[in-house]
Amino acid sequence: MDEAGLQELLAVAVGDAVPEEVMPPVAGPPGWTPEREEAFRAWHRARRAGLAGPLRESTYAITVEGETVGAARLAVRDSGGGEVLETGMWLARSHRGRGIGTAALRVLLDEAGRAGARVVVADTTAHNAAALAALRRNGATLTPREGTADVHAVLTPGAMPSTPPPTAAP
């Protein structure tokens, strides 16, 4: 993600998401502060080297008809050669509920397969119905974590679910 794309992504985040949905926690008052905006930029800049870089993580802008509507990531989560990748994503509130997350996850799974991943994992909560639906539509095996609201998902790159995901609405 170049600087122009990063600025566009930040504008979407500030205008249509809360910091806790789109980035790791930053100390300070709630909301989008100048410090939080700079932390957002720094987080994404640090990942520009991609899966082969020092952080072994890559971020991608999610776009629909040329408009940035969120971000997704892949990160190496094994000590071997990147056979296990973790994924996560966020979408601007005004673009949720249109099948974009399901379609974006399919693209991430294809990218993970090209990168040599054998397994892709994701974590969410039992309350995140949209994430759970996108994971299920992409063939995930979901395992609730006992005593918590956390759900762990395991996906196989290249494995096509029995029901194709919906396409993103315009």
GROMACS .gro file of N, CA, C and O in nm, residues 54-113:
model
  240
   54PRO      N    1   1.032  -0.822   0.760
   54PRO     CA    2   1.064  -0.853   0.899
   54PRO      C    3   0.941  -0.882   0.987
   54PRO      O    4   0.949  -0.962   1.079
   55LEU      N    5   0.827  -0.819   0.957
   55LEU     CA    6   0.705  -0.846   1.035
   55LEU      C    7   0.626  -0.964   0.981
   55LEU      O    8   0.531  -1.009   1.044
   56ARG      N    9   0.662  -1.010   0.860
   56ARG     CA   10   0.597  -1.125   0.795
   56ARG      C   11   0.446  -1.106   0.787
   56ARG      O   12   0.368  -1.196   0.815
   57GLU      N   13   0.407  -0.986   0.749
   57GLU     CA   14   0.266  -0.950   0.742
   57GLU      C   15   0.244  -0.854   0.625
   57GLU      O   16   0.331  -0.774   0.593
   58SER      N   17   0.128  -0.864   0.563
   58SER     CA   18   0.094  -0.781   0.450
   58SER      C   19  -0.046  -0.725   0.471
   58SER      O   20  -0.134  -0.797   0.518
   59THR      N   21  -0.066  -0.599   0.437
   59THR     CA   22  -0.200  -0.542   0.442
   59THR      C   23  -0.244  -0.503   0.302
   59THR      O   24  -0.161  -0.469   0.217
   60TYR      N   25  -0.374  -0.507   0.279
   60TYR     CA   26  -0.432  -0.480   0.149
   60TYR      C   27  -0.553  -0.389   0.167
   60TYR      O   28  -0.630  -0.406   0.262
   61ALA      N   29  -0.571  -0.298   0.074
   61ALA     CA   30  -0.693  -0.218   0.073
   61ALA      C   31  -0.803  -0.302   0.008
   61ALA      O   32  -0.779  -0.372  -0.091
   62ILE      N   33  -0.921  -0.297   0.063
   62ILE     CA   34  -1.038  -0.361   0.002
   62ILE      C   35  -1.109  -0.251  -0.077
   62ILE      O   36  -1.145  -0.147  -0.020
   63THR      N   37  -1.125  -0.275  -0.205
   63THR     CA   38  -1.190  -0.175  -0.290
   63THR      C   39  -1.312  -0.235  -0.359
   63THR      O   40  -1.317  -0.353  -0.389
   64VAL      N   41  -1.410  -0.150  -0.381
   64VAL     CA   42  -1.530  -0.187  -0.456
   64VAL      C   43  -1.550  -0.077  -0.559
   64VAL      O   44  -1.562   0.042  -0.523
   65GLU      N   45  -1.547  -0.115  -0.685
   65GLU     CA   46  -1.562  -0.020  -0.796
   65GLU      C   47  -1.468   0.099  -0.780
   65GLU      O   48  -1.506   0.214  -0.798
   66GLY      N   49  -1.344   0.070  -0.742
   66GLY     CA   50  -1.242   0.173  -0.731
   66GLY      C   51  -1.240   0.252  -0.601
   66GLY      O   52  -1.152   0.334  -0.580
   67GLU      N   53  -1.336   0.228  -0.514
   67GLU     CA   54  -1.345   0.300  -0.387
   67GLU      C   55  -1.292   0.212  -0.273
   67GLU      O   56  -1.332   0.096  -0.260
   68THR      N   57  -1.203   0.267  -0.193
   68THR     CA   58  -1.153   0.194  -0.077
   68THR      C   59  -1.263   0.188   0.029
   68THR      O   60  -1.322   0.291   0.064
   69VAL      N   61  -1.290   0.065   0.079
   69VAL     CA   62  -1.397   0.046   0.176
   69VAL      C   63  -1.351  -0.028   0.302
   69VAL      O   64  -1.429  -0.053   0.391
   70GLY      N   65  -1.222  -0.061   0.309
   70GLY     CA   66  -1.170  -0.132   0.425
   70GLY      C   67  -1.032  -0.186   0.398
   70GLY      O   68  -0.968  -0.151   0.299
   71ALA      N   69  -0.987  -0.272   0.489
   71ALA     CA   70  -0.853  -0.331   0.476
   71ALA      C   71  -0.856  -0.475   0.522
   71ALA      O   72  -0.942  -0.516   0.601
   72ALA      N   73  -0.761  -0.551   0.470
   72ALA     CA   74  -0.745  -0.692   0.508
   72ALA      C   75  -0.597  -0.719   0.525
   72ALA      O   76  -0.513  -0.643   0.477
   73ARG      N   77  -0.567  -0.827   0.594
   73ARG     CA   78  -0.426  -0.860   0.615
   73ARG      C   79  -0.406  -1.010   0.613
   73ARG      O   80  -0.497  -1.088   0.637
   74LEU      N   81  -0.281  -1.046   0.584
   74LEU     CA   82  -0.232  -1.183   0.598
   74LEU      C   83  -0.103  -1.173   0.678
   74LEU      O   84  -0.022  -1.083   0.655
   75ALA      N   85  -0.084  -1.265   0.773
   75ALA     CA   86   0.037  -1.265   0.856
   75ALA      C   87   0.083  -1.409   0.876
   75ALA      O   88   0.001  -1.498   0.901
   76VAL      N   89   0.214  -1.431   0.866
   76VAL     CA   90   0.271  -1.562   0.891
   76VAL      C   91   0.255  -1.594   1.039
   76VAL      O   92   0.290  -1.513   1.125
   77ARG      N   93   0.203  -1.713   1.071
   77ARG     CA   94   0.181  -1.751   1.210
   77ARG      C   95   0.248  -1.882   1.247
   77ARG      O   96   0.219  -1.939   1.350
   78ASP      N   97   0.338  -1.931   1.163
   78ASP     CA   98   0.413  -2.051   1.199
   78ASP      C   99   0.562  -2.019   1.193
   78ASP      O  100   0.602  -1.919   1.134
   79SER      N  101   0.642  -2.101   1.254
   79SER     CA  102   0.785  -2.076   1.253
   79SER      C  103   0.852  -2.138   1.131
   79SER      O  104   0.970  -2.118   1.108
   80GLY      N  105   0.776  -2.210   1.052
   80GLY     CA  106   0.831  -2.273   0.932
   80GLY      C  107   0.833  -2.176   0.816
   80GLY      O  108   0.870  -2.060   0.830
   81GLY      N  109   0.791  -2.221   0.702
   81GLY     CA  110   0.801  -2.142   0.581
   81GLY      C  111   0.675  -2.068   0.542
   81GLY      O  112   0.653  -2.044   0.425
   82GLY      N  113   0.592  -2.033   0.635
   82GLY     CA  114   0.471  -1.960   0.602
   82GLY      C  115   0.356  -2.049   0.560
   82GLY      O  116   0.270  -2.007   0.483
   83GLU      N  117   0.353  -2.171   0.612
   83GLU     CA  118   0.243  -2.261   0.576
   83GLU      C  119   0.114  -2.227   0.649
   83GLU      O  120   0.007  -2.268   0.606
   84VAL      N  121   0.125  -2.153   0.760
   84VAL     CA  122   0.007  -2.110   0.835
   84VAL      C  123   0.004  -1.957   0.833
   84VAL      O  124   0.096  -1.891   0.881
   85LEU      N  125  -0.102  -1.903   0.775
   85LEU     CA  126  -0.121  -1.759   0.773
   85LEU      C  127  -0.247  -1.723   0.852
   85LEU      O  128  -0.342  -1.800   0.854
   86GLU      N  129  -0.242  -1.608   0.915
   86GLU     CA  130  -0.360  -1.555   0.985
   86GLU      C  131  -0.418  -1.443   0.901
   86GLU      O  132  -0.344  -1.368   0.837
   87THR      N  133  -0.549  -1.431   0.901
   87THR     CA  134  -0.613  -1.323   0.828
   87THR      C  135  -0.705  -1.245   0.920
   87THR      O  136  -0.751  -1.295   1.023
   88GLY      N  137  -0.731  -1.124   0.881
   88GLY     CA  138  -0.826  -1.038   0.950
   88GLY      C  139  -0.865  -0.926   0.855
   88GLY      O  140  -0.796  -0.901   0.756
   89MET      N  141  -0.977  -0.862   0.883
   89MET     CA  142  -1.020  -0.751   0.798
   89MET      C  143  -1.117  -0.662   0.872
   89MET      O  144  -1.172  -0.700   0.975
   90TRP      N  145  -1.136  -0.544   0.818
   90TRP     CA  146  -1.242  -0.454   0.864
   90TRP      C  147  -1.302  -0.384   0.743
   90TRP      O  148  -1.236  -0.368   0.641
   91LEU      N  149  -1.427  -0.349   0.757
   91LEU     CA  150  -1.498  -0.276   0.652
   91LEU      C  151  -1.561  -0.151   0.712
   91LEU      O  152  -1.605  -0.151   0.828
   92ALA      N  153  -1.565  -0.045   0.633
   92ALA     CA  154  -1.636   0.076   0.674
   92ALA      C  155  -1.781   0.040   0.703
   92ALA      O  156  -1.840  -0.044   0.634
   93ARG      N  157  -1.836   0.100   0.805
   93ARG     CA  158  -1.974   0.065   0.846
   93ARG      C  159  -2.074   0.076   0.732
   93ARG      O  160  -2.164  -0.006   0.719
   94SER      N  161  -2.060   0.177   0.648
   94SER     CA  162  -2.157   0.198   0.540
   94SER      C  163  -2.146   0.093   0.429
   94SER      O  164  -2.232   0.089   0.341
   95HIS      N  165  -2.046   0.007   0.433
   95HIS     CA  166  -2.029  -0.096   0.331
   95HIS      C  167  -2.050  -0.237   0.384
   95HIS      O  168  -2.028  -0.333   0.311
   96ARG      N  169  -2.092  -0.249   0.506
   96ARG     CA  170  -2.114  -0.381   0.564
   96ARG      C  171  -2.248  -0.436   0.519
   96ARG      O  172  -2.338  -0.363   0.481
   97GLY      N  173  -2.259  -0.569   0.525
   97GLY     CA  174  -2.385  -0.634   0.492
   97GLY      C  175  -2.412  -0.649   0.343
   97GLY      O  176  -2.525  -0.673   0.303
   98ARG      N  177  -2.310  -0.636   0.260
   98ARG     CA  178  -2.326  -0.645   0.115
   98ARG      C  179  -2.252  -0.763   0.053
   98ARG      O  180  -2.243  -0.773  -0.068
   99GLY      N  181  -2.191  -0.847   0.136
   99GLY     CA  182  -2.115  -0.960   0.083
   99GLY      C  183  -1.971  -0.926   0.051
   99GLY      O  184  -1.897  -1.010  -0.001
  100ILE      N  185  -1.928  -0.804   0.080
  100ILE     CA  186  -1.792  -0.761   0.049
  100ILE      C  187  -1.691  -0.841   0.131
  100ILE      O  188  -1.588  -0.883   0.079
  101GLY      N  189  -1.719  -0.863   0.259
  101GLY     CA  190  -1.628  -0.939   0.345
  101GLY      C  191  -1.609  -1.081   0.295
  101GLY      O  192  -1.498  -1.134   0.294
  102THR      N  193  -1.717  -1.143   0.252
  102THR     CA  194  -1.709  -1.279   0.199
  102THR      C  195  -1.624  -1.282   0.074
  102THR      O  196  -1.536  -1.368   0.059
  103ALA      N  197  -1.646  -1.186  -0.016
  103ALA     CA  198  -1.568  -1.181  -0.140
  103ALA      C  199  -1.421  -1.149  -0.111
  103ALA      O  200  -1.331  -1.208  -0.172
  104ALA      N  201  -1.396  -1.056  -0.019
  104ALA     CA  202  -1.258  -1.020   0.015
  104ALA      C  203  -1.185  -1.139   0.077
  104ALA      O  204  -1.067  -1.162   0.048
  105LEU      N  205  -1.254  -1.215   0.161
  105LEU     CA  206  -1.191  -1.332   0.221
  105LEU      C  207  -1.154  -1.434   0.114
  105LEU      O  208  -1.048  -1.496   0.120
  106ARG      N  209  -1.238  -1.451   0.014
  106ARG     CA  210  -1.207  -1.543  -0.097
  106ARG      C  211  -1.078  -1.498  -0.167
  106ARG      O  212  -0.990  -1.579  -0.197
  107VAL      N  213  -1.063  -1.367  -0.191
  107VAL     CA  214  -0.942  -1.315  -0.254
  107VAL      C  215  -0.821  -1.340  -0.165
  107VAL      O  216  -0.714  -1.379  -0.212
  108LEU      N  217  -0.836  -1.318  -0.034
  108LEU     CA  218  -0.725  -1.343   0.060
  108LEU      C  219  -0.685  -1.490   0.060
  108LEU      O  220  -0.566  -1.523   0.066
  109LEU      N  221  -0.782  -1.580   0.053
  109LEU     CA  222  -0.751  -1.723   0.049
  109LEU      C  223  -0.673  -1.758  -0.079
  109LEU      O  224  -0.579  -1.837  -0.074
  110ASP      N  225  -0.712  -1.697  -0.190
  110ASP     CA  226  -0.638  -1.719  -0.314
  110ASP      C  227  -0.495  -1.667  -0.301
  110ASP      O  228  -0.399  -1.734  -0.342
  111GLU      N  229  -0.479  -1.550  -0.242
  111GLU     CA  230  -0.345  -1.492  -0.222
  111GLU      C  231  -0.263  -1.580  -0.128
  111GLU      O  232  -0.144  -1.603  -0.151
  112ALA      N  233  -0.326  -1.631  -0.023
  112ALA     CA  234  -0.256  -1.719   0.071
  112ALA      C  235  -0.208  -1.846   0.000
  112ALA      O  236  -0.096  -1.892   0.023
  113GLY      N  237  -0.292  -1.901  -0.086
  113GLY     CA  238  -0.252  -2.019  -0.162
  113GLY      C  239  -0.133  -1.991  -0.252
  113GLY      O  240  -0.039  -2.070  -0.260
   0.00000   0.00000   0.00000
